[in-house]
Structures are given as C-alpha cells and as structure tokens.
C-alpha cells in the first residue's frame, strides 16, 4: 500500500501545468463507442480511472492507443457490448458505457455500480431516461440488461440534477430516432465538453450548458479530433492548497471561467487571484479567513471541492459553516482532520469548522478521491510529518500530484 509522507509548513511557489479533466475524459472516452470512425483525444490526463476506462473499452473490442496525453480510439470492430463487474466495481463511471452501447448496438450488459464511500449513488435516472427512449431494461444478478431495436427521441425530466445521467442520456440520444429533450439537465463544464466532442463527431445538440438540452438523432457519427478541457477540480485543489500554505503560484493550461464559484470563495478567504483565458495567478501571504459554503450543481460551488475547503477552513481565522447538499456521506475526511488537531463538528449535512491556529502532523487515511486531496492540503500546512495512507484513492483522480507539489517546493514523497 503506497503512502505520501509530507512535512508541512512550506509555502508553494512556482508554476504548475493543469492536466486534462478526468470527469470530461471519462464520458468522452465512452463516446468513442458511438462511432465506427476513429476518435483522437488530446490532453487526456494520465491517471488510474482513465486506465480503467481504456481497459473497459478494450474488452469490448474497441482498439485504443495511448501516446502521452493523446489517445486514439477505434470502435469499428466492437464485439462485446458489456461492462463486467470486475471493472465496474473499481470505477462507477463505467455506467457511461450503457447509453452509447444501447444507441449503437441495441443492447448492453453493464454491471450495476454498487454503493460508494460518499453515498448510495443510484443510477435510477439513467435507467428511467433510457426506458423513456424505448429501452427494455431488467436487472439480473447485479447486471443491467438493456435492449432496444432503435432508441426513440423522448422528452425526459430528471428530477435530480445528475451529471453522468445527463451525459449518458445525451450520448444515447445522438443516434436515437427523432428529438430528445433533457430537462433539468446538468450544466457542468464537463457536460459541455462532451457535447462539443459529440458535435465534432456529427451529433446535433443544442442547449448544452443550460438546463434544457435538445438532441436531434442522426444516422451515424464519424471520426473526430478533440482536446479535453482542463481539470477544474485539480485547478481548484491547487488554488486551495496555495491559499492554505501561503505562496505564489502560476497555474497554466487552466480554464478559470469554469471555476467562478471557487475563485470567488478563495478571494473571500483572502487570496489574490488574477486570471487570463488559460492561466491563473494565485498569491497568499496571510492566514486565510474562514469562508462559509454550500455545495450545489454547477454553476454553484462544486461538491468535489468541499473536502479541500474543509482543510482550508481548518486553519483559517474564524468559524466556517460548510453544507454538503449533493451526497449523503461526504464528510469522511473530517475525522481524519480531527486527528491532525482540527476542530470540526458535524450536524447532519453541515460541518462547523472552528479554525485552529495550527495542525500537527499524524498518520491519516484517505477514504475517497477528494478526501485524499483534503488530507494532502492538511499535511502541507500541518507542523511536522503527516503520512497519508491508502493513496490509491488519490491516484484515481490526480495526475502525478506529488510530482507537481514537489516542483512547487513542498516537502512530499511517495513511500511504500
Ligand atoms: C459526477 O458523479 C462526478 N463524476 C462526481 O465526481 C461529482 O461529485 C458528481 O458528478 C456531482 O458533481 C463523474 O463525472 C465521473 P450525480 P455522478 O449523478 O454523475 C443522485 C469525483 O470526485 N442521483 O450528478 O455520479 C446522486 O445520488 C467524482 O471526481 C440519483 O439519485 O453524480 C447524487 O446525490 C465524485 N439517481 C446526486 O444525484 C441517479 O440516477 C448527484 O449525482 C443519478 C444521481
């Protein structure tokens, strides 16, 4: 089991290049299933979830080739319309193969994703939407069995904003007969990036980025070449880290316009942030001020940045109220922070964080991807040595994070 050893108290200074967005790359990789032509993707991050998705596609018969941050996929000879439990259990985003397989091949067998550390995370809205488009779906010994001679356009209202639900249904609708309207659709930038890629492949999509997406089905999709958007959560994680430790960092290959809510909160915390179209400069030279926040679907404050802001608030001046409205169990990082000396109380879906003068290093355990990032930030500010255990969670969603932090002057190393 690999760990990170961090000696805290050093400011972060220098330049860091942001990688491509995991949560845009994952649905876009599945979009390759929709086309008999080649899909060439650039700026694909090098992280474990991407590797898992490529394995999943390969066992379906999609040919994949990786050259650094470029991935070339060819689904001309897709032979196995299935996503087995062995792979799905390690990455719930595998559910994103369901819509494309149904649309292109009329059938699919995808293991029902189990629960996850941060919540039950059902996929009922994915299934309901596909049934509205004419799919026959049953659950058999843990697998979703789906079939549809030809999906039909439908008017679908999703009563909860679901990111991958919107993505799954949007992909399925690209080859359905007629028009599909997705109401109460997710507006996340990753949904927009997927839509832009699908349009390059020949799809007819309007309204992406708003809460009503309209898709007019076409007969087939062709080859395309797409550059994945920068990862806004990796960007936010580095911005929160510098605000917590103090320092002066330039983030390149970024997309500041996808982070308004996060940048606003960091400015409230006292960071000086200036942006251009693809760069962000963050300077922090004082103890951060406590900031209240409430997670909600885009463009509001993202749930994937909640844990990182709890770490920031743990050493901030003042008391912060942090409310998590998306997932029912996304405070598992709190008990680990308390081991470092944080003063946090949980009341239902709200954490009350009383900023401490300092944290003291200890051994802590990562429980999920963003909780790991939170513990890394805490380790960077804690006095002494912090060991973050179970960092396989971190490797799922961050591209060489300790290498990037080392280059910014952090005292951090990976140990076995
Ligand atoms: C996506 O997950 C992201 N993952 C998550 O990022 C992110 O936290 C989440 O969106 C919210 O922004 C990917 O894009 C691969 P949802 P997703 O469907 O799509 C409920 C990370 O750290 N719901 O938007 O699975 C659900 O339980 C990960 O990178 C249903 O009830 O999230 C949740 O409470 C973690 N039924 C809420 O909706 C459904 O059919 C939002 O979930 C679908 C969702």
XYZ file of C-alpha atoms and ligand atoms in Angstrom:
460
model
C 0.000 0.000 0.000
C 1.609 3.284 -1.029
C 1.589 6.363 1.211
C 2.572 10.007 0.979
C 4.941 11.473 3.580
C 4.534 15.253 3.886
C 6.462 17.679 6.072
C 4.299 20.760 6.359
C 4.874 24.476 6.829
C 6.432 25.397 3.487
C 4.878 27.926 1.090
C 4.158 26.826 -2.502
C 5.901 28.817 -5.215
C 6.395 28.358 -8.952
C 4.364 27.162 -11.935
C 2.123 24.122 -12.317
C 0.529 22.837 -15.538
C -3.035 21.622 -15.110
C -3.907 18.252 -16.689
C -6.986 17.371 -18.711
C -10.266 16.896 -16.844
C -10.913 13.362 -15.562
C -14.674 13.949 -15.489
C -14.708 15.160 -19.082
C -12.330 12.497 -20.413
C -14.310 9.600 -18.921
C -17.615 10.276 -20.774
C -15.726 11.353 -23.909
C -13.853 8.026 -23.981
C -17.249 6.281 -23.894
C -18.428 8.461 -26.789
C -15.961 6.524 -28.972
C -18.428 3.601 -28.803
C -20.944 5.665 -30.785
C -18.787 5.958 -33.891
C -17.370 3.497 -36.407
C -14.663 6.064 -37.107
C -11.520 6.971 -35.167
C -11.736 9.317 -32.190
C -8.481 11.141 -31.415
C -8.328 12.829 -27.998
C -5.652 15.244 -26.751
C -4.897 16.459 -23.188
C -6.109 13.174 -21.678
C -4.844 13.019 -18.066
C -2.530 10.174 -17.011
C -4.426 8.691 -14.049
C -5.826 5.370 -12.937
C -9.502 5.963 -13.762
C -8.519 6.683 -17.372
C -6.512 3.461 -17.477
C -9.512 1.550 -16.123
C -11.834 3.071 -18.739
C -9.398 2.162 -21.538
C -9.319 -1.441 -20.226
C -13.114 -1.476 -20.195
C -13.283 -0.283 -23.801
C -10.604 -2.736 -24.922
C -12.501 -5.719 -23.512
C -15.491 -4.513 -25.585
C -13.345 -4.688 -28.721
C -12.505 -1.012 -29.045
C -8.907 -0.567 -30.155
C -7.081 2.061 -28.089
C -3.628 3.572 -28.432
C -2.055 5.978 -25.966
C 0.805 8.313 -26.908
C 1.485 10.505 -23.872
C -1.589 12.702 -23.432
C -3.079 11.677 -26.776
C -5.407 8.686 -27.003
C -6.666 7.242 -30.311
C -9.748 5.006 -30.183
C -11.417 2.946 -32.894
C -14.749 1.207 -32.217
C -15.205 -0.112 -35.753
C -14.990 -3.723 -34.535
C -16.728 -3.519 -31.197
C -17.754 -7.083 -30.382
C -18.741 -7.262 -26.718
C -21.467 -4.860 -25.573
C -20.718 -5.435 -21.911
C -19.083 -3.819 -18.886
C -18.260 -6.558 -16.345
C -18.457 -6.226 -12.563
C -14.703 -6.697 -12.169
C -14.067 -3.336 -13.820
C -17.280 -1.508 -12.879
C -16.724 -2.147 -9.159
C -13.454 -0.206 -9.349
C -14.941 2.677 -11.306
C -18.619 3.640 -11.237
C -18.168 5.897 -14.263
C -18.318 2.653 -16.302
C -22.082 3.246 -16.283
C -21.343 5.803 -19.034
C -20.945 2.900 -21.493
C -24.640 1.986 -21.148
C -26.173 4.746 -23.274
C -23.623 4.538 -26.111
C -23.793 0.704 -26.300
C -27.596 0.811 -26.477
C -27.575 3.552 -29.107
C -25.027 1.923 -31.395
C -25.730 -1.796 -30.890
C -29.235 -2.002 -29.456
C -28.107 -3.993 -26.446
C -25.869 -3.753 -23.391
C -24.983 -5.647 -20.241
C -23.466 -3.299 -17.669
C -22.854 -4.263 -14.084
C -24.953 -2.175 -11.708
C -22.441 0.062 -9.894
C -22.501 -0.701 -6.183
C -22.508 1.926 -3.494
C -19.525 4.134 -2.912
C -17.843 5.686 0.108
C -19.565 9.033 -0.393
C -23.090 7.780 -0.905
C -25.549 5.268 -2.389
C -25.250 6.963 -5.800
C -28.113 5.135 -7.532
C -28.428 5.194 -11.345
C -32.233 5.095 -11.450
C -32.436 8.284 -13.521
C -30.081 6.843 -16.152
C -32.353 3.772 -16.432
C -35.607 5.761 -16.362
C -34.392 8.019 -19.165
C -33.307 5.120 -21.371
C -36.660 3.379 -20.774
C -38.387 6.597 -21.845
C -36.413 6.260 -25.086
C -37.827 2.752 -25.595
C -35.166 0.577 -23.979
C -36.264 -2.620 -22.201
C -34.197 -2.812 -19.036
C -34.052 -5.520 -16.390
C -31.653 -6.135 -13.520
C -30.312 -9.685 -13.409
C -27.842 -10.885 -10.793
C -26.309 -7.468 -10.387
C -26.198 -6.597 -14.084
C -28.242 -4.058 -16.015
C -29.556 -5.892 -19.105
C -30.747 -3.397 -21.702
C -32.058 -3.785 -25.237
C -33.691 -1.521 -27.811
C -34.177 -2.212 -31.502
C -33.904 1.528 -32.087
C -33.986 4.206 -29.395
C -36.639 6.850 -29.906
C -36.390 10.515 -29.001
C -38.260 11.413 -25.786
C -38.985 14.371 -23.527
C -37.182 13.478 -20.285
C -37.369 15.401 -16.998
C -34.683 14.436 -14.470
C -35.967 15.347 -11.018
C -32.427 15.442 -9.616
C -29.578 17.145 -11.466
C -27.302 14.261 -12.419
C -24.012 14.814 -14.272
C -23.388 11.319 -15.653
C -27.146 10.804 -16.025
C -27.274 13.808 -18.349
C -24.159 12.568 -20.178
C -25.467 9.006 -20.601
C -28.826 10.152 -21.986
C -27.272 12.819 -24.206
C -24.970 10.214 -25.788
C -27.831 7.734 -26.249
C -29.980 10.441 -27.870
C -27.388 11.274 -30.562
C -28.341 8.128 -32.552
C -31.995 7.844 -31.469
C -34.844 8.373 -33.925
C -36.235 11.888 -33.541
C -35.746 14.590 -30.952
C -34.810 14.146 -27.283
C -35.248 16.948 -24.765
C -33.410 16.620 -21.441
C -34.973 18.902 -18.824
C -33.251 19.866 -15.584
C -30.025 18.765 -17.283
C -26.649 19.172 -15.558
C -24.817 22.333 -16.660
C -21.313 21.223 -15.616
C -18.473 22.247 -17.978
C -17.670 18.546 -18.449
C -21.159 18.029 -19.929
C -20.463 20.908 -22.323
C -17.061 19.458 -23.284
C -18.683 16.095 -24.073
C -21.366 17.822 -26.160
C -18.708 19.753 -28.108
C -16.892 16.496 -28.863
C -20.136 14.764 -29.949
C -20.954 17.702 -32.249
C -17.500 17.321 -33.869
C -18.438 13.659 -34.438
C -21.588 14.789 -36.261
C -24.178 14.917 -33.468
C -26.946 17.545 -33.472
C -27.052 19.021 -29.956
C -28.301 22.376 -28.648
C -28.641 23.913 -25.199
C -25.647 22.168 -23.583
C -24.514 24.290 -20.639
C -28.122 25.197 -19.884
C -30.671 23.064 -18.044
C -32.501 22.090 -21.248
C -30.517 20.086 -23.792
C -32.099 19.189 -27.153
C -30.636 16.363 -29.242
C -31.838 15.536 -32.756
C -30.835 11.981 -33.625
C -28.655 11.327 -36.694
C -27.981 8.093 -38.585
C -24.359 7.741 -37.531
C -21.380 9.530 -36.004
C -17.962 9.794 -37.639
C -14.333 10.338 -36.707
C -13.292 13.438 -34.784
C -10.340 15.075 -33.089
C -10.938 16.726 -29.678
C -8.863 18.315 -26.915
C -10.194 17.588 -23.428
C -10.855 20.651 -21.247
C -8.563 21.400 -18.278
C -9.472 19.770 -14.972
C -11.272 22.417 -12.901
C -11.171 20.316 -9.731
C -7.415 19.762 -9.969
C -7.144 23.527 -10.545
C -9.320 24.294 -7.517
C -7.311 21.833 -5.422
C -4.026 23.624 -6.184
C -5.625 27.046 -5.611
C -6.935 25.922 -2.213
C -3.519 24.436 -1.327
C -1.676 27.718 -2.034
C -4.313 29.711 -0.127
C -3.762 27.396 2.847
C 0.039 27.182 2.808
C 0.757 30.677 1.529
C 2.834 31.248 -1.592
C 2.796 32.481 -5.170
C 1.857 30.095 -7.973
C 1.009 30.337 -11.691
C -1.357 27.663 -12.996
C -1.075 27.112 -16.772
C -3.313 25.196 -19.215
C -6.219 26.086 -16.920
C -9.810 27.215 -17.609
C -10.562 29.908 -14.993
C -14.045 30.572 -16.390
C -15.157 27.124 -15.171
C -14.273 27.990 -11.577
C -16.128 31.241 -10.783
C -17.713 29.970 -7.540
C -14.406 28.534 -6.270
C -12.319 31.602 -7.180
C -14.923 33.852 -5.508
C -14.624 31.868 -2.256
C -10.812 31.899 -2.364
C -10.832 35.672 -2.786
C -13.185 35.876 0.219
C -10.612 33.770 2.108
C -8.017 36.423 1.304
C -6.139 35.010 -1.694
C -5.180 37.382 -4.500
C -6.214 35.733 -7.758
C -5.734 37.150 -11.265
C -6.696 35.281 -14.429
C -6.230 35.285 -18.185
C -8.126 32.986 -20.577
C -5.965 29.956 -19.742
C -3.860 30.946 -16.722
C -4.452 31.688 -13.064
C -2.020 33.507 -10.746
C -2.669 32.986 -7.014
C -0.840 34.770 -4.189
C -1.489 34.201 -0.490
C 0.628 35.737 2.230
C -1.564 35.726 5.317
C -3.598 33.236 7.338
C -6.789 32.579 5.329
C -10.125 33.850 6.582
C -12.921 31.296 7.247
C -15.438 31.022 4.389
C -18.938 29.535 4.534
C -20.091 27.429 1.584
C -22.934 25.285 0.367
C -22.396 22.759 -2.422
C -24.883 22.600 -5.307
C -24.935 21.769 -9.035
C -22.938 23.979 -11.423
C -22.511 26.941 -11.585
C -22.796 26.894 -7.775
C -19.963 25.679 -5.534
C -18.887 22.145 -6.611
C -19.209 19.241 -4.189
C -15.835 17.969 -5.476
C -14.185 20.985 -3.821
C -15.925 20.671 -0.434
C -13.289 18.490 1.238
C -10.433 20.744 0.097
C -12.209 23.777 1.603
C -12.723 21.992 4.899
C -8.936 21.606 5.055
C -8.536 25.318 4.267
C -11.102 26.305 6.894
C -9.431 24.004 9.456
C -6.593 26.519 9.817
C -8.478 29.685 8.856
C -9.191 32.696 11.060
C -12.801 32.269 12.217
C -15.542 29.643 12.133
C -16.972 28.315 8.852
C -20.255 26.568 8.079
C -19.922 24.044 5.241
C -23.098 22.395 3.906
C -22.988 19.381 1.567
C -26.239 19.071 -0.406
C -25.251 16.570 -3.143
C -24.002 13.412 -1.389
C -25.202 11.998 1.905
C -21.861 10.831 3.272
C -19.158 13.134 2.044
C -17.589 14.160 5.377
C -15.340 11.151 5.975
C -12.263 13.365 5.748
C -13.443 15.262 8.856
C -12.489 12.581 11.399
C -9.063 12.296 9.776
C -8.580 16.077 10.027
C -9.542 15.926 13.707
C -6.550 13.582 14.165
C -4.391 16.483 12.971
C -5.939 18.828 15.531
C -8.812 20.313 13.524
C -11.892 21.456 15.471
C -14.920 20.326 13.445
C -18.437 19.327 14.450
C -20.875 17.616 12.096
C -24.581 18.274 12.326
C -26.425 16.345 9.607
C -25.144 17.574 6.251
C -23.348 20.548 7.794
C -19.804 20.791 9.174
C -18.963 23.585 11.616
C -15.223 24.259 11.305
C -13.581 26.362 14.042
C -10.269 27.459 12.532
C -7.274 26.310 14.585
C -4.003 28.236 14.889
C -2.173 25.161 13.665
C -2.464 21.485 12.792
C 0.038 18.852 13.931
C 1.206 16.062 11.654
C -0.018 12.472 12.190
C -0.880 9.387 10.164
C -4.242 9.716 8.387
C -6.178 7.532 5.979
C -7.690 8.503 2.651
C -11.233 7.209 2.139
C -12.161 8.597 -1.270
C -10.661 10.708 -4.029
C -11.356 14.234 -2.842
C -10.920 13.327 0.844
C -7.369 12.326 -0.131
C -6.771 15.760 -1.644
C -8.075 17.347 1.547
C -5.591 15.349 3.657
C -2.705 16.315 1.364
C -3.573 20.010 1.815
C -3.803 19.495 5.588
C -0.406 17.764 5.552
C 1.106 20.685 3.644
C 0.068 23.090 6.412
C 0.479 20.841 9.488
C 3.579 21.162 11.652
C 5.823 18.112 11.473
C 5.246 14.978 9.448
C 1.940 13.712 8.066
C 1.576 10.275 6.489
C -1.423 9.912 4.168
C -2.288 6.236 3.763
C -4.344 4.469 1.013
C -3.362 6.994 -1.644
C -4.655 4.717 -4.393
C -7.757 6.865 -3.987
C -5.685 9.918 -4.899
C -4.104 8.244 -7.931
C -7.548 7.655 -9.434
C -8.131 11.340 -9.992
C -4.894 13.323 -9.778
C -2.153 13.215 -12.415
C 1.183 12.912 -10.532
C 0.091 15.288 -7.764
C 3.165 14.803 -5.574
C 5.498 15.489 -8.530
C 3.639 18.727 -9.178
C 3.696 19.707 -5.493
C 7.412 18.855 -5.194
C 8.105 21.235 -8.093
C 6.305 23.952 -6.113
C 8.604 23.465 -3.136
C 6.529 21.107 -0.999
C 8.395 18.580 1.139
C 6.479 15.498 -0.067
C 7.427 11.998 -1.155
C 5.709 8.729 -2.037
C 6.706 5.796 0.183
C 5.749 2.125 0.168
C -20.339 13.126 -11.160
O -20.776 11.972 -10.472
C -18.838 13.200 -10.924
N -18.188 12.009 -11.510
C -18.557 13.280 -9.432
O -17.151 13.433 -9.260
C -19.251 14.521 -8.876
O -19.063 14.569 -7.484
C -20.757 14.449 -9.194
O -20.954 14.293 -10.618
C -21.502 15.705 -8.763
O -20.937 16.829 -9.390
C -18.011 11.952 -12.848
O -18.370 12.858 -13.587
C -17.329 10.726 -13.383
P -24.605 12.819 -9.985
P -22.280 11.429 -10.726
O -25.300 11.792 -10.796
O -22.704 11.753 -12.104
C -28.168 11.433 -7.214
C -15.037 12.979 -8.379
O -14.595 13.191 -7.253
N -28.565 10.550 -8.333
O -24.518 14.211 -10.523
O -22.309 10.015 -10.277
C -26.838 11.031 -6.592
O -27.034 10.035 -5.607
C -16.430 12.420 -8.544
O -14.420 13.221 -9.450
C -29.724 9.782 -8.209
O -30.404 9.817 -7.191
O -23.115 12.311 -9.719
C -26.339 12.331 -6.008
O -26.930 12.519 -4.734
C -17.049 12.059 -7.203
N -30.100 8.986 -9.257
C -26.872 13.389 -6.975
O -27.899 12.745 -7.732
C -29.373 8.917 -10.414
O -29.779 8.185 -11.339
C -25.829 13.910 -7.959
O -25.195 12.789 -8.507
C -28.192 9.701 -10.519
C -27.813 10.512 -9.465
